[in-house]
CSV table of C-alpha atoms and ligand atoms in Angstrom, one decimal:
chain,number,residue,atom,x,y,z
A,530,UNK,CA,0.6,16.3,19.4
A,531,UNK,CA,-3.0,17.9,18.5
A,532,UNK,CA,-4.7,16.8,15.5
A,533,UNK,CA,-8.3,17.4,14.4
A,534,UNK,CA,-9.1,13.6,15.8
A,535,UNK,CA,-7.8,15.1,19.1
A,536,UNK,CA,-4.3,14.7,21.3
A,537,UNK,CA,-1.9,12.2,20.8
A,538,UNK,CA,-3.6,10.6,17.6
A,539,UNK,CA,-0.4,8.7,16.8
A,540,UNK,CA,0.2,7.4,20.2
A,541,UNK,CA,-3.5,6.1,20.1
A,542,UNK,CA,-2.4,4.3,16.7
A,543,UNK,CA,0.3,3.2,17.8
A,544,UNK,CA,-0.7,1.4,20.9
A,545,UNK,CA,-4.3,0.4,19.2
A,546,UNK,CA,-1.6,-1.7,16.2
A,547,UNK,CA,0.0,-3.3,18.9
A,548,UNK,CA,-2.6,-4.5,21.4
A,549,UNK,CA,-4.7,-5.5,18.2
A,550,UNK,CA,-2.3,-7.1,16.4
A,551,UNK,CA,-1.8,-4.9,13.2
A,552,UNK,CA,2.2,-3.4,13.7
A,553,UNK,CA,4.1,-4.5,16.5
A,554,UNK,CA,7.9,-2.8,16.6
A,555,UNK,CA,10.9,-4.9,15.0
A,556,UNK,CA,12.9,-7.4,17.3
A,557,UNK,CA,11.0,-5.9,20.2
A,558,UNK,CA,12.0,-8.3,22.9
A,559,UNK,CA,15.3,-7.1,22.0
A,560,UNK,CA,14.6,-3.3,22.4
A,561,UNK,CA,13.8,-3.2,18.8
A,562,UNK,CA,15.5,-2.5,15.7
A,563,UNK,CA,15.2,1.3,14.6
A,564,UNK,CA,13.2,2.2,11.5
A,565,UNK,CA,11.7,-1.7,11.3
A,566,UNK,CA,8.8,-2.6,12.0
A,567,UNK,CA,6.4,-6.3,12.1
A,568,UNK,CA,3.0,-6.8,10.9
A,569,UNK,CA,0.8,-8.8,12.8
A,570,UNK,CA,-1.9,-11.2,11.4
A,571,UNK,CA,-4.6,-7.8,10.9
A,572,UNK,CA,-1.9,-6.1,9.2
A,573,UNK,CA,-0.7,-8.8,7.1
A,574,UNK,CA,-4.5,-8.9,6.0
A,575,UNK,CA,-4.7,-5.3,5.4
A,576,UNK,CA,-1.9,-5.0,3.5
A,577,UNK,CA,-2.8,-7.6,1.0
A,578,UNK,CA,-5.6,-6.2,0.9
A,579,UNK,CA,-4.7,-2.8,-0.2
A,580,UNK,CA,-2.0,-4.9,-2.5
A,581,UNK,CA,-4.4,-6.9,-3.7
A,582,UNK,CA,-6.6,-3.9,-5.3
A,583,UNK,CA,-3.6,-1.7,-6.2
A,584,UNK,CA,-2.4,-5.2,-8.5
A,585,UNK,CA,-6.3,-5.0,-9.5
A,586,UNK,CA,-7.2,-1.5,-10.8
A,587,UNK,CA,-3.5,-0.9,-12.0
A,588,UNK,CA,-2.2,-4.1,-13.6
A,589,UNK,CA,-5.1,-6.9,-14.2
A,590,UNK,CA,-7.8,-4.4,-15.6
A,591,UNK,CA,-5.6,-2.8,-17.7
A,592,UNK,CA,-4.2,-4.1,-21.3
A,593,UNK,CA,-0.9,-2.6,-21.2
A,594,UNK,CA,0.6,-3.3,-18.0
A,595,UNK,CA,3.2,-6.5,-17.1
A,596,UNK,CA,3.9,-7.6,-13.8
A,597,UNK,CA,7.8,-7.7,-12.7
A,598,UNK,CA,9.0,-9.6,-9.7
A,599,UNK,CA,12.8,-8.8,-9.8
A,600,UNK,CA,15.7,-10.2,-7.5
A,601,UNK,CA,16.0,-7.7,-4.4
A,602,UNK,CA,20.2,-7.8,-4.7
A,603,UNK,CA,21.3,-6.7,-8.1
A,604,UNK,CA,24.9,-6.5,-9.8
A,605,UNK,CA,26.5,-3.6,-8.0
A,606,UNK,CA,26.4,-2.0,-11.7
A,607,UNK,CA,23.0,-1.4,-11.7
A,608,UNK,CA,23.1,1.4,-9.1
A,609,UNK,CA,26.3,3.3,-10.7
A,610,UNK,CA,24.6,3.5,-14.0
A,611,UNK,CA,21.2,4.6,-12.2
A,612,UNK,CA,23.3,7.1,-9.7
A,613,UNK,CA,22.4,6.0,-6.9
A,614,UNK,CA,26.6,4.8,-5.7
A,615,UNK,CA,27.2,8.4,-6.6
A,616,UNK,CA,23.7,10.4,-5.5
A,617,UNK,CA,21.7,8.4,-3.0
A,618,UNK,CA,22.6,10.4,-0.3
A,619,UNK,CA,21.6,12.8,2.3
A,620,UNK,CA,23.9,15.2,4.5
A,621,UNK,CA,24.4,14.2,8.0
A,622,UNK,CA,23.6,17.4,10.3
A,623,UNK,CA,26.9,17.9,12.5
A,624,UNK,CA,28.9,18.1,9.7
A,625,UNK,CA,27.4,18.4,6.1
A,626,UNK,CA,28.7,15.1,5.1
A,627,UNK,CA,27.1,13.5,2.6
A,628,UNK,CA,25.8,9.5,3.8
A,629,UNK,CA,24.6,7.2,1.0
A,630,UNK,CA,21.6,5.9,2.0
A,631,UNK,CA,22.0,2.1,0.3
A,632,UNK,CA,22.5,-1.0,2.5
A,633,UNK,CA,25.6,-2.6,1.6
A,634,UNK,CA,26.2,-6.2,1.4
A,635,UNK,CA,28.8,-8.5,0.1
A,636,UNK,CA,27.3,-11.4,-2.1
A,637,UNK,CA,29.3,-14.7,-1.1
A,638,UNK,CA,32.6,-15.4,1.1
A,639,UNK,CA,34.7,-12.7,-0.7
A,640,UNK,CA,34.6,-9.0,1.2
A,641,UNK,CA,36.3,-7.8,-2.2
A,642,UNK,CA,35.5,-4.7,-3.6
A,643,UNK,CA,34.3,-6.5,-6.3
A,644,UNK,CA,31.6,-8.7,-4.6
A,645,UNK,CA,29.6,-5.5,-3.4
A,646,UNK,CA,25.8,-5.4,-3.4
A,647,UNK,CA,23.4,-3.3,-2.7
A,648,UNK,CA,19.5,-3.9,-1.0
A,649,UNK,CA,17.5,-1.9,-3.3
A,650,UNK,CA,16.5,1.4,-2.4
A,651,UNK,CA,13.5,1.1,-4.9
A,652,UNK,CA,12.2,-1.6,-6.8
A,653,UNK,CA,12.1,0.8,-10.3
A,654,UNK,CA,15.4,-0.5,-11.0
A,655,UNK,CA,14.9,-3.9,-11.4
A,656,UNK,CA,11.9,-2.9,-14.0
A,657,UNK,CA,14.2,-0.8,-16.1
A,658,UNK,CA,16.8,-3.6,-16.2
A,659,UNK,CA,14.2,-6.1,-17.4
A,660,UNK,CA,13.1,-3.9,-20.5
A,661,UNK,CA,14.2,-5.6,-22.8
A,662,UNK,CA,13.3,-9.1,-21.5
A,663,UNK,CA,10.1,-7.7,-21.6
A,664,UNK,CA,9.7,-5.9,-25.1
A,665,UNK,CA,11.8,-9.6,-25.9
A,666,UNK,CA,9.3,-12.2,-24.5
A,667,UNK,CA,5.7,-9.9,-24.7
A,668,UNK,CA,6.2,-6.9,-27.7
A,669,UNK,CA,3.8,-4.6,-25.9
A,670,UNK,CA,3.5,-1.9,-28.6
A,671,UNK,CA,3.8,2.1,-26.5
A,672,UNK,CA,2.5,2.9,-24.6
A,673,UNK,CA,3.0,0.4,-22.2
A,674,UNK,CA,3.8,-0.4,-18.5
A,675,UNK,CA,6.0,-2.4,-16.4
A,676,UNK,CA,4.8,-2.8,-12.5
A,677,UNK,CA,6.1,-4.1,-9.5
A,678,UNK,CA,5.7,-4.7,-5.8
A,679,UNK,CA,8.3,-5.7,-3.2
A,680,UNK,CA,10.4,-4.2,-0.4
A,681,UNK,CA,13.1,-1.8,-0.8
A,682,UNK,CA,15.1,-0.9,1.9
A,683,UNK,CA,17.2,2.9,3.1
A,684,UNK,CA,19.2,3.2,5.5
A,685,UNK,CA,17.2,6.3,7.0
A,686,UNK,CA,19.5,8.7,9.3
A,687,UNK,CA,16.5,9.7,11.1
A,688,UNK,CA,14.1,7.2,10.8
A,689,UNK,CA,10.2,8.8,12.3
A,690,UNK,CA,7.1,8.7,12.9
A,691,UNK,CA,6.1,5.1,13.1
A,692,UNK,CA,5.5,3.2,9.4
A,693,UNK,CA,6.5,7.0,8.0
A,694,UNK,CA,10.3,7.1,7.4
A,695,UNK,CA,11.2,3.3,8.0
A,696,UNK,CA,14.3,1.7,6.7
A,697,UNK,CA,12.9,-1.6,5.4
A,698,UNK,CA,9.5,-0.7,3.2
A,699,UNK,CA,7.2,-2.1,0.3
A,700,UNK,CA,6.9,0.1,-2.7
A,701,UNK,CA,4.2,-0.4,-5.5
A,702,UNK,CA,5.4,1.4,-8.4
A,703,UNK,CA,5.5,1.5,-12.3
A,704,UNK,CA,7.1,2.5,-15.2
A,705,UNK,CA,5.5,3.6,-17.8
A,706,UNK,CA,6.7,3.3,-21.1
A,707,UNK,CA,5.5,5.9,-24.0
A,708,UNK,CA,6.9,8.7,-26.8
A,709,UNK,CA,8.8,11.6,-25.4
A,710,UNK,CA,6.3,13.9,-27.7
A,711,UNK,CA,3.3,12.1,-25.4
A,712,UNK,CA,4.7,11.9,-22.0
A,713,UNK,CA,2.4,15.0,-20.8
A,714,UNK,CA,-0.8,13.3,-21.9
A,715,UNK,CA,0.4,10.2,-19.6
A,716,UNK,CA,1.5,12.3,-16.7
A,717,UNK,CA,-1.7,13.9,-16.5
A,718,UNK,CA,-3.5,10.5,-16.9
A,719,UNK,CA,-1.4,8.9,-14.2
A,720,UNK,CA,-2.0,12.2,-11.8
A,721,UNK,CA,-5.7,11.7,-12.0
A,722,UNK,CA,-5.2,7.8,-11.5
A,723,UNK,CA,-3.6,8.4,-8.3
A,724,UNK,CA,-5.9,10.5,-6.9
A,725,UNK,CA,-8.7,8.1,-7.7
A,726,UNK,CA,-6.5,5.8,-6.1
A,727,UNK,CA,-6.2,7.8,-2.8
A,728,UNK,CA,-10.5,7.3,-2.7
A,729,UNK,CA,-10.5,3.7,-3.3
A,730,UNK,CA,-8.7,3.0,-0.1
A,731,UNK,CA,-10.8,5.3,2.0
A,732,UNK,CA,-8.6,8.4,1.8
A,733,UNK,CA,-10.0,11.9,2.6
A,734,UNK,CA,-9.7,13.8,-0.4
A,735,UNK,CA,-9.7,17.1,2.2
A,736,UNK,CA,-6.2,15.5,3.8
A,737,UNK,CA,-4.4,14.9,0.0
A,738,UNK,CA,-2.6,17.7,-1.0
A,739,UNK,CA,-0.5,18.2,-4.5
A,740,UNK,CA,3.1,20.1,-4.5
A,741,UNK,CA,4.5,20.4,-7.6
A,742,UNK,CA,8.5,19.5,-6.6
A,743,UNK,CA,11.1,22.6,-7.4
A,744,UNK,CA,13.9,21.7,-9.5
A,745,UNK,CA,16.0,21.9,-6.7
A,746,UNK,CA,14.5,19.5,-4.5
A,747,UNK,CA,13.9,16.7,-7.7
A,748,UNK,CA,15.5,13.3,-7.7
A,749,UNK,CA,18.7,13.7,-10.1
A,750,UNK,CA,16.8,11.4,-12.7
A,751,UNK,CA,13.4,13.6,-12.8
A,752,UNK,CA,12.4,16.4,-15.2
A,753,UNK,CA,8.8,16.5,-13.2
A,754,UNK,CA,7.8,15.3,-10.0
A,755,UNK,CA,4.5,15.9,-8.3
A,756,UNK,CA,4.4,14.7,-4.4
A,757,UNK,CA,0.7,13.6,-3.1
A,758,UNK,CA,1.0,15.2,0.3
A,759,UNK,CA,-1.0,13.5,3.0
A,760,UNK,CA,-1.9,15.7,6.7
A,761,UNK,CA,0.1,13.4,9.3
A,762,UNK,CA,-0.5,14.9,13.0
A,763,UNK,CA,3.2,15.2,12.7
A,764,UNK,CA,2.3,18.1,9.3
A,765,UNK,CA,1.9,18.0,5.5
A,766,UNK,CA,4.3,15.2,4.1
A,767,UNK,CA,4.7,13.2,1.3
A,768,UNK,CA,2.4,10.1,0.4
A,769,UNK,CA,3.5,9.3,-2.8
A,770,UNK,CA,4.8,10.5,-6.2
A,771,UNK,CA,4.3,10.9,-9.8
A,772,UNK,CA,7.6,11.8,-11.7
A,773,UNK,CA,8.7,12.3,-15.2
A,774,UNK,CA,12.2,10.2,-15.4
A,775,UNK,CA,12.6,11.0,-19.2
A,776,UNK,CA,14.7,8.6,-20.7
A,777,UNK,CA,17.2,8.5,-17.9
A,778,UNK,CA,17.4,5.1,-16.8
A,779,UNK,CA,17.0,3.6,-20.4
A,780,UNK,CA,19.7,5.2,-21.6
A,781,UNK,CA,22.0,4.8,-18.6
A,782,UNK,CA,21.3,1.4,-18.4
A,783,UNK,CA,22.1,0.8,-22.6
A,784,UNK,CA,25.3,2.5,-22.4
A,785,UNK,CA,26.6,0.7,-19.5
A,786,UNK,CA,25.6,-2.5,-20.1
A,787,UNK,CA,26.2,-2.3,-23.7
A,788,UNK,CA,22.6,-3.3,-24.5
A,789,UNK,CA,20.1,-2.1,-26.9
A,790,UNK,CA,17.1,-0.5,-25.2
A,791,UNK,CA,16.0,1.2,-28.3
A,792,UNK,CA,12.4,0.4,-29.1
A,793,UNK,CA,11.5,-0.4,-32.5
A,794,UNK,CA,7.6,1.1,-33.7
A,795,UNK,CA,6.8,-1.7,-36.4
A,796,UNK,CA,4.3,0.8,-38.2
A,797,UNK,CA,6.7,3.7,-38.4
A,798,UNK,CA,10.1,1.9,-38.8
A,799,UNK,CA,11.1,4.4,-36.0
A,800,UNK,CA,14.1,3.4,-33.5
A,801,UNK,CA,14.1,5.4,-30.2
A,802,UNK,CA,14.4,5.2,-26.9
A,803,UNK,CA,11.3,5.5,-25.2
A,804,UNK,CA,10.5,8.0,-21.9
A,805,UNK,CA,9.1,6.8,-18.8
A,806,UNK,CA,6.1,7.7,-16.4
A,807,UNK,CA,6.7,6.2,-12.9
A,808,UNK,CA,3.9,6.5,-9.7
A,809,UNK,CA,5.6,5.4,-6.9
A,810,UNK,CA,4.0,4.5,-3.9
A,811,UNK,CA,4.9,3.4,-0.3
A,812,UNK,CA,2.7,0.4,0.8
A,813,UNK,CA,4.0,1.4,4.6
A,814,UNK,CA,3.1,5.2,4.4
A,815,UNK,CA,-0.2,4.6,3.1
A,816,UNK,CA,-1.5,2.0,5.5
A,817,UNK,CA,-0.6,4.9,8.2
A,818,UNK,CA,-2.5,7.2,6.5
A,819,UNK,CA,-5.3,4.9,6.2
A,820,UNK,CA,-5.2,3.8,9.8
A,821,UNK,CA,-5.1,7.6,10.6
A,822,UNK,CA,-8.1,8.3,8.4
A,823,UNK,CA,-10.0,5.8,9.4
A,824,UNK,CA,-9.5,6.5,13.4
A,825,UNK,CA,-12.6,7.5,14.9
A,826,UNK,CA,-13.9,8.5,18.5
A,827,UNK,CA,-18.1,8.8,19.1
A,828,UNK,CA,-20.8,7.3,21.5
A,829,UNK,CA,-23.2,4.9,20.5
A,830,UNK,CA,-25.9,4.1,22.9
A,831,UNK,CA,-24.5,6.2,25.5
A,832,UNK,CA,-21.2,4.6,25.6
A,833,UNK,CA,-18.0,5.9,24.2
A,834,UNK,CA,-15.9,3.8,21.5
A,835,UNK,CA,-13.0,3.9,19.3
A,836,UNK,CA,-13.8,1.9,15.6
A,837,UNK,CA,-11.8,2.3,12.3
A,838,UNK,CA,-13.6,3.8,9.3
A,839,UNK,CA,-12.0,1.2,6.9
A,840,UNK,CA,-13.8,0.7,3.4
A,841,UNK,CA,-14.7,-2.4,3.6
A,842,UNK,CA,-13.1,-3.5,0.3
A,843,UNK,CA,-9.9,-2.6,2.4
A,844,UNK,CA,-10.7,-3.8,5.8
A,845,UNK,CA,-9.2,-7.0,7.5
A,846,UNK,CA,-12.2,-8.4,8.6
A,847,UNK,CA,-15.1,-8.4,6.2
A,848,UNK,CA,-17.8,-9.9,9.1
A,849,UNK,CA,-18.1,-11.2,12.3
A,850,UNK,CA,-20.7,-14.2,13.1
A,851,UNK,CA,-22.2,-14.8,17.0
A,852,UNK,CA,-24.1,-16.4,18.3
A,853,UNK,CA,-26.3,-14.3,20.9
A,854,UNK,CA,-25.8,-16.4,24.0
A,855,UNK,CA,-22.7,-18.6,24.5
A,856,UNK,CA,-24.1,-21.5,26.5
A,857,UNK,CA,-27.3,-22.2,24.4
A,858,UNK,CA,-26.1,-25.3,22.0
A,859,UNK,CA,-28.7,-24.6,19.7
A,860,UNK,CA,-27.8,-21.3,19.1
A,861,UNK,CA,-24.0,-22.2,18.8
A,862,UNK,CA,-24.8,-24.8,16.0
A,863,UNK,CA,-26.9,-22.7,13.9
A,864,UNK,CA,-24.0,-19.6,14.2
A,865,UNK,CA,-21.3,-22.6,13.0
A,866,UNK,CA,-23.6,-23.3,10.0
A,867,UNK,CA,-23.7,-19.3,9.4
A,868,UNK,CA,-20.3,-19.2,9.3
A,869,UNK,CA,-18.4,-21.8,8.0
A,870,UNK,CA,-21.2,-21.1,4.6
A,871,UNK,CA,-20.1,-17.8,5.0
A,872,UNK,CA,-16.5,-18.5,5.2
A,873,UNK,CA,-16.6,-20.4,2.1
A,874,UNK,CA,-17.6,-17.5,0.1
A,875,UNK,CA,-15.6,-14.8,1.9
A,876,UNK,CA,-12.4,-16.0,3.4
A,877,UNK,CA,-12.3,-12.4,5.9
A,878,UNK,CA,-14.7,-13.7,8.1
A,879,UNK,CA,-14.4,-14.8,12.2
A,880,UNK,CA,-16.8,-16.3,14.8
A,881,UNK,CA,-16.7,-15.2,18.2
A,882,UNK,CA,-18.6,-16.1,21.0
A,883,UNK,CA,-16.3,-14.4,23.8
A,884,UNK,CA,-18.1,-12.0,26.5
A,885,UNK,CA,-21.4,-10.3,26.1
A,886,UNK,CA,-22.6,-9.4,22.5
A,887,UNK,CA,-22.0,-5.6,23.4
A,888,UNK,CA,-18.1,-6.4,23.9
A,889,UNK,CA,-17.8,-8.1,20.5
A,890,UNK,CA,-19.2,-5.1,18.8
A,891,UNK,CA,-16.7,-2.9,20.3
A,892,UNK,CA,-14.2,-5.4,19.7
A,893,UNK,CA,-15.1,-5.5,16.0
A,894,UNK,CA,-15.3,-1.8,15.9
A,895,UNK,CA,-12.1,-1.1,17.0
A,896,UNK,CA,-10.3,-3.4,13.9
A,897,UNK,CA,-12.7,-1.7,11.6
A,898,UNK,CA,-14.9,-4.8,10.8
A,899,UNK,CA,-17.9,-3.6,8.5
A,900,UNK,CA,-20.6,-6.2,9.7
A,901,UNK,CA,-21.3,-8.3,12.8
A,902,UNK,CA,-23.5,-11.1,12.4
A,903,UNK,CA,-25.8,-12.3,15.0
A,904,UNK,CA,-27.5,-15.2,15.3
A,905,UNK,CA,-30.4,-15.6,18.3
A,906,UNK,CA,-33.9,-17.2,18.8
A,907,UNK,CA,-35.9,-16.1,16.1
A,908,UNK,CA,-33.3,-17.4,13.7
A,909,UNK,CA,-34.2,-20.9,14.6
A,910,UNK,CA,-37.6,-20.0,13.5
A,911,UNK,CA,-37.4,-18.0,10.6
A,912,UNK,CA,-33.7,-18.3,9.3
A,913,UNK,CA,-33.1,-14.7,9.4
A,914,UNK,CA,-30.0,-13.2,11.1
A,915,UNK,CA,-29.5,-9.8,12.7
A,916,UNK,CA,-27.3,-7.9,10.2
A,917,UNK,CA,-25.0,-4.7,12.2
A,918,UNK,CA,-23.7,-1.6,10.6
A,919,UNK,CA,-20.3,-0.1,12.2
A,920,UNK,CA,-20.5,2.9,11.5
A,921,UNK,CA,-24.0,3.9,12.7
A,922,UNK,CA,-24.9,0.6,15.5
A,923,UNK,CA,-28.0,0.3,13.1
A,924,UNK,CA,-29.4,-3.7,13.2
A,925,UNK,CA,-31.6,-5.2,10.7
A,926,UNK,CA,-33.3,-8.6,9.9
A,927,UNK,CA,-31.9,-10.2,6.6
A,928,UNK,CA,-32.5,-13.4,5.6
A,929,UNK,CA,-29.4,-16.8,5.9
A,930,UNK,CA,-29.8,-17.3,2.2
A,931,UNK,CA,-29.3,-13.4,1.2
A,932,UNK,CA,-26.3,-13.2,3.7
A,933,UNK,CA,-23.9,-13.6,1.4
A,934,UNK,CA,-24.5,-11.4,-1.4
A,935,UNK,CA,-25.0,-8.6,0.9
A,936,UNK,CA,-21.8,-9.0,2.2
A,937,UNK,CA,-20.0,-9.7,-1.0
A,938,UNK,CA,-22.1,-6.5,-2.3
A,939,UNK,CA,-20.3,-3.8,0.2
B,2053,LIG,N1,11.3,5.0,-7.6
B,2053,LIG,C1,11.0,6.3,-7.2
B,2053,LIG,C2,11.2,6.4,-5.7
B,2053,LIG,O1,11.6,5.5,-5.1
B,2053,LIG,P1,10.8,8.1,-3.7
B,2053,LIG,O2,10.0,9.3,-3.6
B,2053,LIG,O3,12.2,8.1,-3.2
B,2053,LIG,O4,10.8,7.6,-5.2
B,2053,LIG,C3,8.7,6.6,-3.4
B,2053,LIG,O5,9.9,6.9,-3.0
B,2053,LIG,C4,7.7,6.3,-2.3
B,2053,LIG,O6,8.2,5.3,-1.4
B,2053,LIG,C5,7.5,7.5,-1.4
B,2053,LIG,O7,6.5,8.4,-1.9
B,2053,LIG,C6,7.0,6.9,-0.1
B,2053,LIG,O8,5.7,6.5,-0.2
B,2053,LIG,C7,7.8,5.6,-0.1
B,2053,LIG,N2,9.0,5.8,0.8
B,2053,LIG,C8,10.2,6.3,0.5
B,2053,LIG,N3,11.1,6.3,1.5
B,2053,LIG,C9,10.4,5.7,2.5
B,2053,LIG,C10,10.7,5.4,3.9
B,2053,LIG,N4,12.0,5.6,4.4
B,2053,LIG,N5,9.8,4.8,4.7
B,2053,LIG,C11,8.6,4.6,4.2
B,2053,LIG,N6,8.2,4.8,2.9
B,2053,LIG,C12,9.1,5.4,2.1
């Protein structure tokens, strides 16, 4: 398939996770396990990564967010009142049958109807169930946020497209918390938040796209959803959403569980049940589009390469140290020194003194490491290192003791 970047950009992806080690396929030696796939040790580092900063700019610099880690299998009851036993379902193509899309467990010896479970099919549930254990233990006052990150699994018809349409995948999502009369004001908010979000993780603003969702095509709980569409090779699809889930699952929950979710505004006396905000985004989806964004072909010095774009507050490897010649012991002492100084300061960093210099750039290159750090002769005189761009080849002389901060600074 043709994409700006060229033919068969997703095979190129593909192959470049596995021989790298960023994605491999699920139970491979086994012929695999449709729609679930493995991350290898640079994926596991790029997806904390991207975590990480998500936790960062939309739960630890903020005032009025709290964190949620809730079980993955919940009381069977939880997904009648949110309507997913009755609605989580797509048609299957041959015959128009509706197929719910929950994995379906049983939760100890008994295969009784009774001891049914489900695997999540998003984590928002297991916020709105913990409301009031939250209002409880914290008495945020509106509005106010709950947040969580952690798997939730579908069981895809047609899962595609590599980390796309998987059946086991990490949402990071929240639900946000505020007066019906204000939930506008907080959906725009959020809708600007995400797109600032898309630029923080090295997105192209050109390739995110918004579609306002018909009423038709909503989620059974939603009075507003807005997709953030992303350009696959494979066309325009969804990234992530933004939807307006009223007071839906509050009030669901309260009536079947016989709780109170009401929400009590201490200056007004006011009992109500509050509305909810929730983005909702893949972890999977996102680290293709990121991959896919940050895919580049060029030639530097005459040659041709393949690197990855990553921003560097993303990427898995922050900076490589070598030492210019392998079999010079002076050399390889001074580059250990670099690094394990380095390494105490920025935990993303390697050493490598495989091949010929030129083959560790290009190997860096190709997992999207910012900086390669060399160390040669004139270091052991004058205890400056050559510092390497990625993106442009460009080299320049920075001094051992200013190393750091310029790393730490990108
Ligand atoms: N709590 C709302 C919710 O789950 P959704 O639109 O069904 O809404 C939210 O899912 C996000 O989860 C999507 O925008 C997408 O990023 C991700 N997602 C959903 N299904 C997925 C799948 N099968 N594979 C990978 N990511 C998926």
């Amino acid at each position: 398939m043709k994409s700006e970047k060229g033919e068969n950009l997703m095979e190129k992806i593909v192959s470049l996770c596995k021989r790298r080690g960023f994605v491999f396929q699920g139970s491979e030696i086994y012929g695999g396990l449709a729609g679930t796939y493995d991350y290898g040790p640079l994926g596991v580092s790029l997806k904390n990564n991207i975590r990480n900063l998500w936790w960062k700019i939309f739960v630890l610099d903020r005032d009025d967010m709290y964190g949620v880690d809730a079980a993955i299998l919940m009381n069977q009851d939880v997904w009648k009142a949110s309507g997913h036993v009755k609605g989580f379902s797509d048609p299957i193509a041959e015959t128009g049958k509706q197929f719910n899309l929950m994995f379906q467990t049983h939760v100890g010896a008994s295969e009784e109807e009774s001891a049914v479970s489900y695997l999540r099919p998003e984590t928002a549930q297991g916020m709105f169930v913990n409301f009031k254990n939250i209002v409880d233990s914290f008495h945020p006052k509106l509005p106010f946020g709950l947040a969580q990150i952690g798997k939730a699994f579908r069981n895809e018809i047609a899962p595609r497209d590599f980390l796309f349409r998987v059946r086991e995948f990490e949402q990071m999502e929240i639900e946000y918390f505020v007066q019906e009369k204000d939930w506008q004001k907080y959906f725009e908010e959020f809708r600007k938040k995400m797109l600032d979000w898309t630029k923080e993780i090295g997105l192209d603003p050109k390739h995110i796209h918004e579609l306002e969702v018909s009423d038709a095509d909503r989620a059974h709980y939603s009075k507003r959803t807005i997709d953030f569409e992303f350009d696959y090779p494979f066309g325009r699809k969804e990234l992530y959403g933004l939807a307006y889930r009223t007071d839906f699952d509050l009030k669901s929950h309260a009536e079947a569980s016989q709780t109170d979710f009401s929400y009590l505004d201490e200056e007004t006396k006011e009992k109500f049940t509050p509305h909810c905000i929730e983005p909702s985004f893949g972890l999977d989806r996102m680290i293709l589009a990121v991959l896919l964004d940050a895919y580049t072909e060029d030639e530097l010095g005459g040659e041709k390469r393949t690197y990855l774009k990553f921003s560097p507050k993303i990427a898995p490897i922050k900076a490589a140290v070598f030492p210019l010649l392998k079999n010079k012991p002076e050399l390889i002492k001074k580059a250990q020194e670099v690094y394990k100084n380095l390494k105490k300061e920025i935990a993303d960093v390697v050493y490598d003194d495989n091949g010929n210099i030129g083959k560790r750039y290009r190997r860096q290159d190709e997992i999207g490491t910012p900086h390669c750090v060399t160390i040669d002769f004139d270091t052991l005189e004058d205890n400056t290192v050559t510092l390497r761009d990625r993106d442009t080849g460009k080299q320049e002389r920075v001094k051992i003791d200013e190393l750091t901060s310029r790393l730490k600074g990108v």
